[in-house]
Tab-separated table of C-alpha atoms in Angstrom:
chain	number	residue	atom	x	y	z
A	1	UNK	CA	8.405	27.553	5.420
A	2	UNK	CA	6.707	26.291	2.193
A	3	UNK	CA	3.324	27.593	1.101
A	4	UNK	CA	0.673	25.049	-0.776
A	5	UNK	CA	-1.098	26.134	-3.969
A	6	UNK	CA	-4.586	27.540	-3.160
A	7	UNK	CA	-6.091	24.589	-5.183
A	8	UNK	CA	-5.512	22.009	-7.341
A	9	UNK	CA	-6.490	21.103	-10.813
A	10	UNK	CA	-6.592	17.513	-9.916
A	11	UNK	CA	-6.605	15.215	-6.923
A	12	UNK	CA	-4.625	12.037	-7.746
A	13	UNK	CA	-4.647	9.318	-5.193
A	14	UNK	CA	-5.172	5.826	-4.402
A	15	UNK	CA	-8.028	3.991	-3.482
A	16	UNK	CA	-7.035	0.513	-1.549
A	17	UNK	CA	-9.654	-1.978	-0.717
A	18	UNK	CA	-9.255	-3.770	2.889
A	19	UNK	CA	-11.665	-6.352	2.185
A	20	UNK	CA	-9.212	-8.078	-0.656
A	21	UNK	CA	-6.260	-7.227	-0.204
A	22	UNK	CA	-4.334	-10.577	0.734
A	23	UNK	CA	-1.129	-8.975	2.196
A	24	UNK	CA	0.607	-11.165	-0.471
A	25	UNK	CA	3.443	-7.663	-0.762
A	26	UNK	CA	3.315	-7.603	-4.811
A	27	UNK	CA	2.472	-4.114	-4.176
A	28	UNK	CA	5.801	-3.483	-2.032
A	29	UNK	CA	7.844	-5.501	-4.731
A	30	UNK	CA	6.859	-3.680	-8.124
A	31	UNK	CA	7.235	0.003	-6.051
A	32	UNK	CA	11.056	-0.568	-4.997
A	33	UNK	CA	11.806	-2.254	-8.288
A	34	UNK	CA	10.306	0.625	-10.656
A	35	UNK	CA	11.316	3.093	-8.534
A	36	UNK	CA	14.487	2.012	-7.794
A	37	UNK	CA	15.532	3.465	-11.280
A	38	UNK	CA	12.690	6.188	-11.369
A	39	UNK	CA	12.370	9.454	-9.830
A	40	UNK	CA	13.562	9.546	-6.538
A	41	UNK	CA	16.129	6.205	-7.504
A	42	UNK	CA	17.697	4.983	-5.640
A	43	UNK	CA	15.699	3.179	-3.096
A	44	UNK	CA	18.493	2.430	-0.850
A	45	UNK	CA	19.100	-1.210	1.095
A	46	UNK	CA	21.288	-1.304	3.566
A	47	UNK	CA	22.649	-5.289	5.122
A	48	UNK	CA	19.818	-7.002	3.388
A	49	UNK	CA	20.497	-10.434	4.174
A	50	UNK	CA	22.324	-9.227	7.381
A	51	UNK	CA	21.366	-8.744	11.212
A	52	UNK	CA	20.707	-5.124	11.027
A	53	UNK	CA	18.261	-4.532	7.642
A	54	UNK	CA	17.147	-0.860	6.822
A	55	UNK	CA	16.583	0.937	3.531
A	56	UNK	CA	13.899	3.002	1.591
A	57	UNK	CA	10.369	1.683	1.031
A	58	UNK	CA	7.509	4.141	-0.116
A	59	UNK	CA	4.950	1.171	0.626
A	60	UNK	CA	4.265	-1.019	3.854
A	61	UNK	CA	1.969	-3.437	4.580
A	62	UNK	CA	0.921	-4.400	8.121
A	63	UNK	CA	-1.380	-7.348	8.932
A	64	UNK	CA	-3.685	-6.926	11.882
A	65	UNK	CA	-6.043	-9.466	13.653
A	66	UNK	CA	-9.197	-8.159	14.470
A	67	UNK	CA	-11.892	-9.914	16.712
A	68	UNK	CA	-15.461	-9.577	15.518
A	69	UNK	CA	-18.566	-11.142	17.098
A	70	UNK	CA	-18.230	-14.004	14.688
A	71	UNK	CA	-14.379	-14.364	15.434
A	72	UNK	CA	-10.844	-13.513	14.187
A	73	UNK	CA	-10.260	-12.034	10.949
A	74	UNK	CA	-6.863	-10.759	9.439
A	75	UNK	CA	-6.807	-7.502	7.956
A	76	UNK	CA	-3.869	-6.545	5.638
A	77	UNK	CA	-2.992	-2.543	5.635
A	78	UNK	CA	-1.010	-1.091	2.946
A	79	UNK	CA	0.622	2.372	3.756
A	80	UNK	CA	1.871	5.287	2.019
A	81	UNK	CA	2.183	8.629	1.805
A	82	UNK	CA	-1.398	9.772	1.309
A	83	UNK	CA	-0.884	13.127	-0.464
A	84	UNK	CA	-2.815	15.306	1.879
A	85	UNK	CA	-4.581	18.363	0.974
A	86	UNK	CA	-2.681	20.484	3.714
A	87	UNK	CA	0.476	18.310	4.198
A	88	UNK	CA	2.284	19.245	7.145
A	89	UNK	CA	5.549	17.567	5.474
A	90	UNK	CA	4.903	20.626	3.167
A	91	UNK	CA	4.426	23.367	4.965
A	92	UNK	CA	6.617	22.925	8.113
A	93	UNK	CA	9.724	22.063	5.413
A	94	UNK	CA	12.421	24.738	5.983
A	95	UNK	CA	13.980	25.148	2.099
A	96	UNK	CA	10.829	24.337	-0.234
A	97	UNK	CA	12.172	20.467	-0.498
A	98	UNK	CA	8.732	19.322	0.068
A	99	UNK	CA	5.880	20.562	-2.232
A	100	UNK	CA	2.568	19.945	-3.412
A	101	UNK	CA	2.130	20.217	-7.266
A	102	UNK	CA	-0.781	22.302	-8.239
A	103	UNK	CA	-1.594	20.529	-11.234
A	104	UNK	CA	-2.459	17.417	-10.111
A	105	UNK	CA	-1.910	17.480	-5.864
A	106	UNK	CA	0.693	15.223	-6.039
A	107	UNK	CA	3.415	15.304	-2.932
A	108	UNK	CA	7.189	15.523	-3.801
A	109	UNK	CA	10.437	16.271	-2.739
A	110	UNK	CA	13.015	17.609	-4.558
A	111	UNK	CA	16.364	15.961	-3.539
A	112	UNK	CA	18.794	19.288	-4.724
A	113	UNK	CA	17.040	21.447	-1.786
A	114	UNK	CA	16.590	18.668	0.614
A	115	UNK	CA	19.080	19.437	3.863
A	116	UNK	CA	18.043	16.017	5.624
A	117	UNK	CA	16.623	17.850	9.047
A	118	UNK	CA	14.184	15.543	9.086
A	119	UNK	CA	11.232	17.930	10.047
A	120	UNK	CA	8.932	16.563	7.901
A	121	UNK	CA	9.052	12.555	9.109
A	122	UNK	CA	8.272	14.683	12.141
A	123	UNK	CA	5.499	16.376	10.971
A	124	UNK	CA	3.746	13.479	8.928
A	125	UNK	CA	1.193	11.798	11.564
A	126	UNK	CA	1.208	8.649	8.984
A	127	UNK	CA	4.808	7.379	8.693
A	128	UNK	CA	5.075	7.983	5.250
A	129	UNK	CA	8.292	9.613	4.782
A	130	UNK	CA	11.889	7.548	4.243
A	131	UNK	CA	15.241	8.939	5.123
A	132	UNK	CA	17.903	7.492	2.887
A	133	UNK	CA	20.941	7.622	5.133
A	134	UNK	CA	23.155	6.648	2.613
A	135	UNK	CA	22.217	9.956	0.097
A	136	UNK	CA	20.889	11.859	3.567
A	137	UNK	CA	18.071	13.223	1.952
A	138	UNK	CA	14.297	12.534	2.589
A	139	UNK	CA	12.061	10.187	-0.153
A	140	UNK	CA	8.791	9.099	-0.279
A	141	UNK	CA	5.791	8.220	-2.684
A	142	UNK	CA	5.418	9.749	-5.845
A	143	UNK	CA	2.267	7.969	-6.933
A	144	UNK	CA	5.002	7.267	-9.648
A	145	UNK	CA	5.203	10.787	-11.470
A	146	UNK	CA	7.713	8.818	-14.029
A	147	UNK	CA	5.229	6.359	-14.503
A	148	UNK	CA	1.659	7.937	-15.074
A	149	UNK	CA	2.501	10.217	-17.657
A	150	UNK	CA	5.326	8.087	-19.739
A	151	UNK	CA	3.508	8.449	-23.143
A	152	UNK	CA	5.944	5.541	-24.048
A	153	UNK	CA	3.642	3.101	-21.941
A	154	UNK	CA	0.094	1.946	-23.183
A	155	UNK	CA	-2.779	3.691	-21.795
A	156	UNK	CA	-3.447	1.019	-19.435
A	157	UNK	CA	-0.185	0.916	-17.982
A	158	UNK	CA	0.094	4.106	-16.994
A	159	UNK	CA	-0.960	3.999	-13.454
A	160	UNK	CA	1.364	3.317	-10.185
A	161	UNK	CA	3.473	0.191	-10.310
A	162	UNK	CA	1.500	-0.969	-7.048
A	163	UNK	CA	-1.904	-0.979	-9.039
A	164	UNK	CA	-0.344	-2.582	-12.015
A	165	UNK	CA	0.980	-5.652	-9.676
A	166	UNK	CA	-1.998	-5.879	-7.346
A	167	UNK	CA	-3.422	-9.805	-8.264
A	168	UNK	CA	-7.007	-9.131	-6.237
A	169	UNK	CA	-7.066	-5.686	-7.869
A	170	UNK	CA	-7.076	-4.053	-4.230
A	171	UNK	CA	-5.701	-0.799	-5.243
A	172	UNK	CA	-7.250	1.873	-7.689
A	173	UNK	CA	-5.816	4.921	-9.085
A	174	UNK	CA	-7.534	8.545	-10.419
A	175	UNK	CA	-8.729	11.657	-9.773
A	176	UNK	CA	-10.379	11.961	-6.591
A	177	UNK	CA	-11.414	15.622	-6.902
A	178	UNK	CA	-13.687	14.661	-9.703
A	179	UNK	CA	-17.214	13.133	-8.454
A	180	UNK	CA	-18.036	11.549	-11.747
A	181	UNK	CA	-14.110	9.272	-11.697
A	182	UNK	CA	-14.571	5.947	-11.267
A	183	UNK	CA	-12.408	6.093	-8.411
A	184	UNK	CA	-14.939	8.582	-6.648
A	185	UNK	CA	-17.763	6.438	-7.082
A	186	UNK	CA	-16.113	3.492	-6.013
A	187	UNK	CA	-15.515	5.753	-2.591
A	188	UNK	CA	-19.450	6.617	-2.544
A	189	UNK	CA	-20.505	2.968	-3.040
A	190	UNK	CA	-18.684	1.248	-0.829
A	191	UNK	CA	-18.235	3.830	1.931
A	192	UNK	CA	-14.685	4.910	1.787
A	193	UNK	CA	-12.751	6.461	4.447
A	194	UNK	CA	-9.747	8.660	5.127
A	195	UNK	CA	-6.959	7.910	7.878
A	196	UNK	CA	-6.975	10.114	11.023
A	197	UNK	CA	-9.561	12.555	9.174
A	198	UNK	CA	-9.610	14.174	12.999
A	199	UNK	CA	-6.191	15.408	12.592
A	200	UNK	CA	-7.198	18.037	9.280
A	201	UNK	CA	-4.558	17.288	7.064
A	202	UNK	CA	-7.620	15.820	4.703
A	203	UNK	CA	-5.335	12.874	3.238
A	204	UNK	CA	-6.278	12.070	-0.524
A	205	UNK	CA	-6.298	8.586	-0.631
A	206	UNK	CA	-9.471	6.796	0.658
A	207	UNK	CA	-9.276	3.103	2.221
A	208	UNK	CA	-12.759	0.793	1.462
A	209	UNK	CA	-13.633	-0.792	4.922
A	210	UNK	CA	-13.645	-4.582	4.562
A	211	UNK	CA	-17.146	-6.096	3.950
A	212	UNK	CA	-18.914	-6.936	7.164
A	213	UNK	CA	-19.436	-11.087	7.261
A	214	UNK	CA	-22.856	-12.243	7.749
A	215	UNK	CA	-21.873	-15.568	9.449
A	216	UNK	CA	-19.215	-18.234	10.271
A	217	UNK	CA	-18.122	-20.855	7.283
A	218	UNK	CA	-21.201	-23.154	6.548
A	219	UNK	CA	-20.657	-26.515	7.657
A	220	UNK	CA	-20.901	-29.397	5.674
A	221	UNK	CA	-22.760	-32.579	6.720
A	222	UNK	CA	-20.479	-35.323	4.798
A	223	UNK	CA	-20.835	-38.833	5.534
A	224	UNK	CA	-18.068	-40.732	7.502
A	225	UNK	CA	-15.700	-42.424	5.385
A	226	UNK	CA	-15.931	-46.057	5.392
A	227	UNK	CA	-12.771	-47.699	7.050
A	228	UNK	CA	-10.425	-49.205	4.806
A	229	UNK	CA	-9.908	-52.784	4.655
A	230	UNK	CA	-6.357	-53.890	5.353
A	231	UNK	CA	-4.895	-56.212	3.355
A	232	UNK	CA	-3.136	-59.411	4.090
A	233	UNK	CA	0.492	-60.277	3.230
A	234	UNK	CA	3.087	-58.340	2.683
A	235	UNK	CA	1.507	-55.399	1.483
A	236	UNK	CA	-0.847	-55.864	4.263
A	237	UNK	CA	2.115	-55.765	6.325
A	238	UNK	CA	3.717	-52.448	5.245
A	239	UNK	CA	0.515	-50.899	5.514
A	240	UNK	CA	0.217	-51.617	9.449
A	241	UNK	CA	3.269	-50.715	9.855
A	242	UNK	CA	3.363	-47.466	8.046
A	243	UNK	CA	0.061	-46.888	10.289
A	244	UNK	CA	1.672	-47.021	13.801
């Protein structure tokens, strides 16, 4: 089985905020189209405008409804692989496919020692592995490795292609192993949380609770409109008419 590296130099990972995040799929779009020529390319589809779709995606999202004491809210949930700090996808991987870099904690699979047994979908409590059947090897998130060190890109381009696309900026990108990131601090302040922390894989990526609401939608007091006075003749006619 594969080992992990005692530690890591970095923790890369996203931060995604629940409270704005619209569900609007941008972030689902820009992943399969970078990465559908970057490092684990191609993303496969299979029939998509068929009865029977399938393919790869590294990113989900899932909209919820969830009752409060002020009512129904919808809640949109991205997911994707989380980059754990003990991945079982790593360690339960029988040919060293599956790995966690040391430099930077990112989770990766390299496709030349992949077998396709599947063990680590298995393992992974969160979903976040894809099984191309049409290569038969396993893909996943890569927090786009091709992506956030291209030198060829401006500074501020060099994060995932889901940040880049994200129109309520929703999703946030650094080092989560270093307190004084921004990305750390945005964690502290607003309470961030890890899925399934019971489990103790100790995902990476944090998600920021949505924003508890104080009360219901004011109301507003307008006045009643006045009625409208039909007219006579023929325009008078086409408007009663048009009214029944």
């Amino acid at each position: 089985m594969t080992c992990l590296p005692a530690r890591t130099e970095k923790k890369l990972g996203l931060v995604i905020d629940l409270d704005t995040c619209v569900g609007c799929q941008a972030c689902v779009t820009a992943c399969k189209e970078w990465n559908t020529g970057g490092h684990m390319a191609p993303l496969t589809d299979i029939d998509p405008y068929g009865g029977h779709v399938d393919g790869v995606w590294f990113n989900r999202v899932h909209t919820y409804e969830h009752m409060t004491e002020l009512g129904g809210r919808t809640v949109n949930f991205p997911r994707s692989c989380l980059h754990c700090e003990t991945p079982a996808c790593v360690t339960v991987c029988p040919t060293g496919a599956s790995y966690k870099r040391a430099s930077d904690g990112i989770v990766l699979v390299d496709e030349d020692k992949c077998i396709g047994c599947k063990l680590c979908s298995w393992a992974c409590p969160y979903g976040a592995r894809e099984f191309d059947t049409d290569v038969g090897v396993m893909k996943k998130c890569t927090l786009c490795v091709d992506r956030i060190y291209n030198d060829n890109l401006a500074e501020e381009d060099r994060v995932p292609a889901c940040v880049a696309a994200c129109p309520t900026s929703a999703r946030h990108f650094g080092d989560l192993g270093d307190p004084a990131s921004a990305i750390s601090q945005l964690v502290e302040e607003r309470g961030g949380v890890a899925l399934m922390p019971e489990l103790g894989y100790k995902p990476t990526n944090r998600y920021l609770p949505p924003r508890a609401r104080s009360q219901r939608a004011a109301k507003v007091d307008a006045p009643a409109l006045e009625p409208i006075k039909v007219e006579g003749g023929f325009l008078g006619w086409i408007d009663r008419m048009l009214s029944n």
